Coordinates of C-alpha atoms in Angstrom, one line a residue:
X215 CA -34.0 19.8 40.9
X216 CA -35.0 16.9 38.7
X217 CA -34.1 16.7 35.1
X218 CA -36.7 15.6 32.6
X219 CA -35.4 12.8 30.4
X220 CA -36.8 12.7 26.9
X221 CA -36.9 9.7 24.6
X222 CA -35.5 11.8 21.7
X223 CA -32.4 12.6 23.8
X224 CA -31.9 9.0 24.8
X225 CA -32.3 7.8 21.2
X226 CA -29.6 10.3 20.0
X227 CA -27.3 9.2 22.7
X228 CA -27.9 5.5 21.9
X229 CA -27.4 6.2 18.2
X230 CA -24.1 7.9 18.9
X231 CA -23.0 5.1 21.1
X232 CA -23.9 2.5 18.5
X233 CA -21.9 4.4 15.8
X234 CA -18.9 4.5 18.2
X235 CA -19.2 0.7 18.8
X236 CA -19.3 0.1 15.0
X237 CA -16.1 2.1 14.6
X238 CA -14.4 0.1 17.4
X239 CA -15.5 -3.2 15.8
X240 CA -14.1 -2.1 12.4
X241 CA -10.8 -1.0 14.0
X242 CA -10.6 -4.3 15.8
X243 CA -11.2 -6.2 12.6
X244 CA -8.5 -4.2 10.8
X245 CA -6.1 -4.9 13.6
X246 CA -6.7 -8.6 13.4
X247 CA -6.2 -8.5 9.6
X248 CA -3.0 -6.6 9.9
X249 CA -4.3 -3.4 8.2
X250 CA -3.0 -1.0 10.8
X251 CA 0.3 -0.2 9.2
X252 CA 0.2 3.5 9.6
X253 CA 2.7 5.7 7.8
X254 CA 5.0 8.0 9.7
X255 CA 4.7 11.7 9.0
X256 CA 8.0 13.7 9.1
X257 CA 8.5 17.4 9.0
X258 CA 11.4 18.4 6.8
X259 CA 11.7 22.2 6.6
X260 CA 8.3 23.5 5.8
X261 CA 7.0 20.2 4.4
X262 CA 5.3 17.3 6.1
X263 CA 6.3 14.2 4.3
X264 CA 4.6 10.8 4.5
X265 CA 7.1 7.9 4.9
X266 CA 6.0 4.3 4.9
X267 CA 7.7 2.2 7.5
X268 CA 8.6 -0.4 4.9
X269 CA 10.5 2.2 2.9
X270 CA 12.9 3.0 5.8
X271 CA 16.3 1.4 5.6
X272 CA 17.8 3.0 8.7
X273 CA 17.8 6.1 10.8
X274 CA 20.9 8.0 11.7
X275 CA 21.0 10.5 14.6
X276 CA 22.6 13.9 14.3
X277 CA 22.1 15.5 17.7
X278 CA 18.6 17.0 17.5
X279 CA 18.1 15.8 13.9
X280 CA 17.5 12.4 12.3
X281 CA 18.5 11.4 8.8
X282 CA 16.0 8.9 7.4
X283 CA 17.6 6.7 4.8
X284 CA 14.9 5.3 2.5
X285 CA 14.7 2.6 -0.2
X286 CA 13.7 5.3 -2.8
X287 CA 14.7 8.9 -2.9
X288 CA 17.3 10.9 -1.1
X289 CA 17.4 10.8 2.7
X290 CA 15.2 13.1 4.7
X291 CA 16.5 15.3 7.5
X292 CA 14.1 16.0 10.3
X293 CA 14.4 17.9 13.5
X294 CA 13.3 15.2 15.8
X295 CA 15.2 13.1 18.3
X296 CA 16.2 9.5 17.6
X297 CA 14.7 8.5 20.9
X298 CA 11.3 9.9 19.7
X299 CA 11.6 7.9 16.5
X300 CA 12.4 4.8 18.5
X301 CA 9.1 5.0 20.3
X302 CA 7.2 5.7 17.1
X303 CA 8.8 2.7 15.3
X304 CA 8.5 0.3 18.2
X305 CA 7.6 -3.2 17.1
X306 CA 9.2 -6.1 15.5
X307 CA 10.5 -4.3 12.4
X308 CA 13.1 -1.9 13.8
X309 CA 15.9 -2.2 16.3
X310 CA 18.3 0.3 17.9
X311 CA 21.9 -0.9 17.3
X312 CA 23.9 2.1 18.3
X313 CA 23.5 5.4 20.1
X314 CA 23.1 7.0 16.6
X315 CA 21.4 4.3 14.6
X316 CA 18.1 2.4 14.3
X317 CA 17.9 -0.2 11.5
X318 CA 15.0 -1.9 9.7
X319 CA 15.6 -5.6 10.4
X320 CA 14.2 -6.7 7.0
X321 CA 16.8 -4.5 5.2
X322 CA 19.9 -6.1 6.8
X323 CA 22.0 -7.9 4.1
X324 CA 24.5 -9.3 6.6
X325 CA 26.2 -8.7 10.0
X326 CA 29.9 -9.1 10.4
X327 CA 32.4 -7.9 13.1
X328 CA 29.8 -5.8 14.9
X329 CA 28.8 -4.0 11.7
X330 CA 25.6 -4.3 9.7
X331 CA 25.4 -4.1 5.9
X332 CA 22.4 -2.3 4.6
X333 CA 22.7 -1.5 0.9
X334 CA 26.1 0.1 0.4
X335 CA 26.4 1.3 4.0
X336 CA 28.1 -0.3 7.0
X337 CA 26.4 0.6 10.3
X338 CA 28.2 0.0 13.6
X339 CA 26.7 -2.1 16.4
X340 CA 27.6 -1.0 19.9
X341 CA 28.3 -3.5 22.7
X342 CA 25.4 -2.3 24.7
X343 CA 22.9 -2.8 21.9
X344 CA 24.3 -6.1 20.6
X345 CA 22.4 -8.5 22.9
X346 CA 19.1 -6.9 22.1
X347 CA 19.8 -7.2 18.4
X348 CA 20.8 -10.8 18.7
X349 CA 17.6 -11.6 20.6
X350 CA 15.5 -10.0 17.8
X351 CA 17.2 -12.1 15.0
X352 CA 15.9 -15.5 14.1
X353 CA 19.1 -17.4 13.6
X354 CA 19.2 -20.7 11.6
X355 CA 22.2 -22.7 12.8

């Protein structure tokens, strides 16, 4: 059985397609301008809290929980695995340095004797993650 194609239906489809293309163009422009920095939403108890990536100092794993240490405010404790956070924070800003730690590279004060200083905290660097960390750093020698 043949379907009857109407101009009105085609026009609606074309308008929807054009709207979609405009949204894609806008998203591409934002991506090129660097406006895609999306916050991370974390569930802590019954609250869902927005955390900006630039506010994260480091993440500390506690089994099935992650403690998010931030530049402002007390740390958040969320029931999510560190591995899941690692995929969420993939990019140039964060690096896993230990089985239990992911650090924000721009928050590192210094590295000495396989330990990282961020604020008042010393974070261990395990042997297995040390080469990846060193590859991520831009060393001026």
